[in-house]
């Protein structure tokens, strides 16, 4: 693993847990964690369950006992680490969004295709695909349970940047993160809309705003928490982005991503409306899925809630008895399971780097539309 902060902790939890929940086709050996600072990397490795640590991530690529590299660094470093790992013959899991720029994402996808020809596989970590309720929703939509998808409404709202004195972390700098709310959480919205519906965005029109344009320069950080000093620096990413989109199969999408919504901690909500029914989901109630069958008689019509905790629901065969809920971290456990199974089978894991590139192209069009104030076409 390269990087041991917020995402490093969640991924480490997943690698530790997956072999104890699922009957994996290969053993998971957490060999080494790489970080920028030797002392912090060593402390993180011991806490998170890694056998060793290093402050030189390139040395990891030379080791014969490393088969897979998990990339959990800021977005501007994704390309360098992932491409080098693929070239060294290591399978790669890379956190989302795939890169901080479209050009970098294009190069990463090219490298992944070339590596796949040599049997070296890669996956981008859109972990919400592994929420059991959303995996069930995708299955139901694919089976035609809502008919033809006509419209999708999706919103992802958090509040951790409401305080204007929250420090200037890398997530607030465009040269490191690429974008703000759009890339950080809006990328999840884009991926989920396309994954659930099987549609692809073709055109978008957007607006974006940065409400707090200067923040205290960061002096230290831990995960999403940070401290700052008296000096202030410019915020160069969006606080909020909203967009309207059309898909290649005629659906309309209304989308919104914000990190300045007071009281909303991790409110990822979406509704898919079709010609014969609808499906709705809220991440803050992640074991529930709301369904409506518009073909039912009026006397029986209404939205019903499915408690997604049954052994027959996606991923739940290895967990707890019905009615016992899972949580955020368990989506990464499911991600680890799917990745190990795909690598052992020699099959392309999903979402692939090409899937990540598609999300990046939509993000690029949304950002361009917000700048130019016009409809933008999503590159094919």
GROMACS .gro file of N, CA, C and O in nm, residues 1-67:
model
  268
    1UNK      N    1   0.084  -0.119   0.000
    1UNK     CA    2   0.000   0.000   0.000
    1UNK      C    3   0.088   0.124   0.000
    1UNK      O    4   0.185   0.132   0.074
    2UNK      N    5   0.051   0.221  -0.084
    2UNK     CA    6   0.122   0.349  -0.086
    2UNK      C    7   0.026   0.453  -0.031
    2UNK      O    8  -0.076   0.483  -0.092
    3UNK      N    9   0.057   0.508   0.088
    3UNK     CA   10  -0.029   0.604   0.156
    3UNK      C   11  -0.103   0.538   0.271
    3UNK      O   12  -0.162   0.432   0.254
    4UNK      N   13  -0.098   0.603   0.388
    4UNK     CA   14  -0.158   0.540   0.505
    4UNK      C   15  -0.248   0.630   0.585
    4UNK      O   16  -0.267   0.609   0.705
    5UNK      N   17  -0.308   0.730   0.519
    5UNK     CA   18  -0.396   0.822   0.591
    5UNK      C   19  -0.540   0.771   0.586
    5UNK      O   20  -0.565   0.653   0.606
    6UNK      N   21  -0.639   0.859   0.559
    6UNK     CA   22  -0.780   0.822   0.566
    6UNK      C   23  -0.812   0.700   0.479
    6UNK      O   24  -0.862   0.598   0.526
    7UNK      N   25  -0.780   0.708   0.349
    7UNK     CA   26  -0.809   0.596   0.260
    7UNK      C   27  -0.721   0.476   0.292
    7UNK      O   28  -0.763   0.361   0.279
    8UNK      N   29  -0.599   0.501   0.334
    8UNK     CA   30  -0.512   0.391   0.373
    8UNK      C   31  -0.569   0.312   0.490
    8UNK      O   32  -0.558   0.189   0.495
    9UNK      N   33  -0.631   0.382   0.583
    9UNK     CA   34  -0.692   0.315   0.698
    9UNK      C   35  -0.811   0.229   0.653
    9UNK      O   36  -0.827   0.115   0.698
   10UNK      N   37  -0.896   0.284   0.566
   10UNK     CA   38  -1.014   0.209   0.523
   10UNK      C   39  -0.974   0.087   0.440
   10UNK      O   40  -1.030  -0.022   0.456
   11UNK      N   41  -0.877   0.105   0.351
   11UNK     CA   42  -0.832  -0.007   0.269
   11UNK      C   43  -0.764  -0.113   0.355
   11UNK      O   44  -0.780  -0.234   0.331
   12UNK      N   45  -0.686  -0.069   0.455
   12UNK     CA   46  -0.619  -0.166   0.543
   12UNK      C   47  -0.721  -0.249   0.619
   12UNK      O   48  -0.707  -0.371   0.634
   13UNK      N   49  -0.825  -0.183   0.669
   13UNK     CA   50  -0.933  -0.254   0.737
   13UNK      C   51  -0.993  -0.360   0.645
   13UNK      O   52  -1.022  -0.473   0.687
   14UNK      N   53  -1.009  -0.324   0.519
   14UNK     CA   54  -1.068  -0.418   0.422
   14UNK      C   55  -0.977  -0.537   0.398
   14UNK      O   56  -1.023  -0.652   0.395
   15UNK      N   57  -0.848  -0.513   0.379
   15UNK     CA   58  -0.755  -0.624   0.354
   15UNK      C   59  -0.745  -0.716   0.476
   15UNK      O   60  -0.732  -0.838   0.460
   16UNK      N   61  -0.753  -0.658   0.596
   16UNK     CA   62  -0.751  -0.742   0.716
   16UNK      C   63  -0.877  -0.826   0.728
   16UNK      O   64  -0.874  -0.941   0.772
   17UNK      N   65  -0.991  -0.767   0.690
   17UNK     CA   66  -1.121  -0.827   0.718
   17UNK      C   67  -1.167  -0.926   0.613
   17UNK      O   68  -1.227  -1.030   0.645
   18UNK      N   69  -1.142  -0.896   0.485
   18UNK     CA   70  -1.198  -0.977   0.376
   18UNK      C   71  -1.171  -1.127   0.391
   18UNK      O   72  -1.263  -1.208   0.371
   19UNK      N   73  -1.048  -1.170   0.428
   19UNK     CA   74  -1.025  -1.315   0.438
   19UNK      C   75  -1.102  -1.381   0.552
   19UNK      O   76  -1.119  -1.503   0.552
   20UNK      N   77  -1.148  -1.303   0.649
   20UNK     CA   78  -1.221  -1.358   0.763
   20UNK      C   79  -1.372  -1.362   0.740
   20UNK      O   80  -1.444  -1.426   0.816
   21UNK      N   81  -1.418  -1.291   0.636
   21UNK     CA   82  -1.561  -1.287   0.605
   21UNK      C   83  -1.593  -1.378   0.486
   21UNK      O   84  -1.694  -1.448   0.486
   22UNK      N   85  -1.504  -1.377   0.387
   22UNK     CA   86  -1.529  -1.451   0.263
   22UNK      C   87  -1.423  -1.559   0.243
   22UNK      O   88  -1.309  -1.547   0.290
   23UNK      N   89  -1.461  -1.661   0.171
   23UNK     CA   90  -1.369  -1.770   0.136
   23UNK      C   91  -1.295  -1.729   0.009
   23UNK      O   92  -1.335  -1.763  -0.102
   24UNK      N   93  -1.188  -1.655   0.025
   24UNK     CA   94  -1.115  -1.602  -0.090
   24UNK      C   95  -1.033  -1.711  -0.157
   24UNK      O   96  -0.985  -1.805  -0.092
   25UNK      N   97  -1.011  -1.699  -0.287
   25UNK     CA   98  -0.934  -1.800  -0.360
   25UNK      C   99  -0.782  -1.785  -0.345
   25UNK      O  100  -0.706  -1.861  -0.404
   26UNK      N  101  -0.738  -1.685  -0.270
   26UNK     CA  102  -0.595  -1.666  -0.244
   26UNK      C  103  -0.580  -1.599  -0.108
   26UNK      O  104  -0.669  -1.528  -0.062
   27UNK      N  105  -0.465  -1.623  -0.045
   27UNK     CA  106  -0.437  -1.559   0.084
   27UNK      C  107  -0.402  -1.412   0.063
   27UNK      O  108  -0.347  -1.373  -0.040
   28UNK      N  109  -0.435  -1.331   0.163
   28UNK     CA  110  -0.399  -1.189   0.162
   28UNK      C  111  -0.285  -1.168   0.261
   28UNK      O  112  -0.299  -1.193   0.381
   29UNK      N  113  -0.170  -1.126   0.211
   29UNK     CA  114  -0.053  -1.100   0.294
   29UNK      C  115  -0.021  -0.951   0.284
   29UNK      O  116   0.020  -0.903   0.178
   30UNK      N  117  -0.043  -0.878   0.392
   30UNK     CA  118  -0.021  -0.733   0.394
   30UNK      C  119   0.128  -0.709   0.419
   30UNK      O  120   0.174  -0.699   0.531
   31UNK      N  121   0.203  -0.695   0.310
   31UNK     CA  122   0.349  -0.700   0.316
   31UNK      C  123   0.411  -0.569   0.366
   31UNK      O  124   0.488  -0.567   0.462
   32UNK      N  125   0.377  -0.457   0.300
   32UNK     CA  126   0.449  -0.334   0.330
   32UNK      C  127   0.363  -0.212   0.301
   32UNK      O  128   0.286  -0.210   0.205
   33UNK      N  129   0.374  -0.112   0.386
   33UNK     CA  130   0.308   0.017   0.368
   33UNK      C  131   0.414   0.122   0.341
   33UNK      O  132   0.512   0.133   0.417
   34UNK      N  133   0.395   0.201   0.236
   34UNK     CA  134   0.488   0.307   0.200
   34UNK      C  135   0.427   0.443   0.228
   34UNK      O  136   0.312   0.468   0.194
   35UNK      N  137   0.505   0.530   0.291
   35UNK     CA  138   0.461   0.666   0.320
   35UNK      C  139   0.575   0.764   0.301
   35UNK      O  140   0.691   0.725   0.284
   36UNK      N  141   0.545   0.894   0.306
   36UNK     CA  142   0.648   0.996   0.284
   36UNK      C  143   0.746   1.005   0.399
   36UNK      O  144   0.864   1.031   0.381
   37UNK      N  145   0.696   0.984   0.520
   37UNK     CA  146   0.778   0.997   0.640
   37UNK      C  147   0.798   0.859   0.702
   37UNK      O  148   0.702   0.788   0.729
   38UNK      N  149   0.925   0.824   0.725
   38UNK     CA  150   0.956   0.688   0.773
   38UNK      C  151   0.891   0.658   0.907
   38UNK      O  152   0.837   0.549   0.929
   39UNK      N  153   0.896   0.754   1.000
   39UNK     CA  154   0.838   0.733   1.132
   39UNK      C  155   0.688   0.714   1.128
   39UNK      O  156   0.634   0.623   1.192
   40UNK      N  157   0.620   0.800   1.053
   40UNK     CA  158   0.474   0.789   1.043
   40UNK      C  159   0.433   0.663   0.968
   40UNK      O  160   0.334   0.599   1.001
   41UNK      N  161   0.510   0.628   0.865
   41UNK     CA  162   0.480   0.505   0.791
   41UNK      C  163   0.493   0.384   0.881
   41UNK      O  164   0.411   0.292   0.877
   42UNK      N  165   0.597   0.382   0.965
   42UNK     CA  166   0.617   0.269   1.056
   42UNK      C  167   0.503   0.260   1.157
   42UNK      O  168   0.450   0.151   1.183
   43UNK      N  169   0.463   0.375   1.212
   43UNK     CA  170   0.354   0.375   1.310
   43UNK      C  171   0.223   0.329   1.245
   43UNK      O  172   0.147   0.251   1.303
   44UNK      N  173   0.198   0.378   1.122
   44UNK     CA  174   0.076   0.338   1.052
   44UNK      C  175   0.077   0.189   1.020
   44UNK      O  176  -0.024   0.120   1.035
   45UNK      N  177   0.191   0.138   0.977
   45UNK     CA  178   0.200  -0.004   0.942
   45UNK      C  179   0.171  -0.091   1.063
   45UNK      O  180   0.096  -0.190   1.054
   46UNK      N  181   0.227  -0.055   1.178
   46UNK     CA  182   0.204  -0.135   1.298
   46UNK      C  183   0.059  -0.128   1.342
   46UNK      O  184   0.000  -0.228   1.383
   47UNK      N  185  -0.002  -0.010   1.333
   47UNK     CA  186  -0.141   0.005   1.376
   47UNK      C  187  -0.237  -0.064   1.280
   47UNK      O  188  -0.337  -0.124   1.323
   48UNK      N  189  -0.208  -0.059   1.150
   48UNK     CA  190  -0.304  -0.104   1.049
   48UNK      C  191  -0.283  -0.249   1.005
   48UNK      O  192  -0.362  -0.301   0.927
   49UNK      N  193  -0.176  -0.312   1.054
   49UNK     CA  194  -0.161  -0.455   1.028
   49UNK      C  195  -0.066  -0.492   0.917
   49UNK      O  196  -0.070  -0.606   0.869
   50UNK      N  197   0.022  -0.401   0.876
   50UNK     CA  198   0.119  -0.431   0.772
   50UNK      C  199   0.247  -0.485   0.835
   50UNK      O  200   0.291  -0.441   0.940
   51UNK      N  201   0.313  -0.580   0.766
   51UNK     CA  202   0.432  -0.645   0.822
   51UNK      C  203   0.553  -0.552   0.826
   51UNK      O  204   0.643  -0.570   0.909
   52UNK      N  205   0.557  -0.455   0.735
   52UNK     CA  206   0.671  -0.365   0.730
   52UNK      C  207   0.632  -0.231   0.673
   52UNK      O  208   0.516  -0.208   0.636
   53UNK      N  209   0.730  -0.140   0.666
   53UNK     CA  210   0.704  -0.007   0.614
   53UNK      C  211   0.828   0.045   0.544
   53UNK      O  212   0.939  -0.007   0.561
   54UNK      N  213   0.809   0.150   0.464
   54UNK     CA  214   0.919   0.216   0.395
   54UNK      C  215   0.878   0.358   0.360
   54UNK      O  216   0.759   0.389   0.350
   55UNK      N  217   0.978   0.445   0.344
   55UNK     CA  218   0.950   0.580   0.296
   55UNK      C  219   0.989   0.594   0.149
   55UNK      O  220   0.995   0.704   0.095
   56UNK      N  221   1.015   0.482   0.082
   56UNK     CA  222   1.052   0.480  -0.059
   56UNK      C  223   0.957   0.388  -0.134
   56UNK      O  224   0.978   0.267  -0.142
   57UNK      N  225   0.850   0.444  -0.189
   57UNK     CA  226   0.749   0.358  -0.252
   57UNK      C  227   0.803   0.285  -0.374
   57UNK      O  228   0.757   0.175  -0.408
   58UNK      N  229   0.904   0.341  -0.441
   58UNK     CA  230   0.960   0.273  -0.557
   58UNK      C  231   1.027   0.142  -0.521
   58UNK      O  232   1.030   0.048  -0.602
   59UNK      N  233   1.080   0.133  -0.399
   59UNK     CA  234   1.145   0.009  -0.358
   59UNK      C  235   1.044  -0.105  -0.349
   59UNK      O  236   1.080  -0.223  -0.365
   60UNK      N  237   0.917  -0.073  -0.325
   60UNK     CA  238   0.812  -0.175  -0.318
   60UNK      C  239   0.798  -0.247  -0.451
   60UNK      O  240   0.772  -0.368  -0.457
   61UNK      N  241   0.817  -0.173  -0.562
   61UNK     CA  242   0.797  -0.230  -0.694
   61UNK      C  243   0.904  -0.332  -0.730
   61UNK      O  244   0.886  -0.411  -0.824
   62UNK      N  245   1.014  -0.332  -0.658
   62UNK     CA  246   1.124  -0.426  -0.686
   62UNK      C  247   1.110  -0.555  -0.607
   62UNK      O  248   1.189  -0.648  -0.626
   63UNK      N  249   1.011  -0.565  -0.519
   63UNK     CA  250   0.999  -0.680  -0.430
   63UNK      C  251   0.922  -0.794  -0.497
   63UNK      O  252   0.814  -0.774  -0.553
   64UNK      N  253   0.978  -0.915  -0.486
   64UNK     CA  254   0.912  -1.032  -0.542
   64UNK      C  255   0.793  -1.078  -0.459
   64UNK      O  256   0.708  -1.153  -0.509
   65UNK      N  257   0.787  -1.034  -0.332
   65UNK     CA  258   0.677  -1.077  -0.245
   65UNK      C  259   0.557  -0.982  -0.251
   65UNK      O  260   0.464  -0.995  -0.172
   66UNK      N  261   0.559  -0.887  -0.344
   66UNK     CA  262   0.446  -0.795  -0.363
   66UNK      C  263   0.385  -0.822  -0.500
   66UNK      O  264   0.451  -0.812  -0.602
   67UNK      N  265   0.257  -0.862  -0.500
   67UNK     CA  266   0.184  -0.889  -0.625
   67UNK      C  267   0.092  -0.776  -0.665
   67UNK      O  268   0.058  -0.762  -0.783
   0.00000   0.00000   0.00000
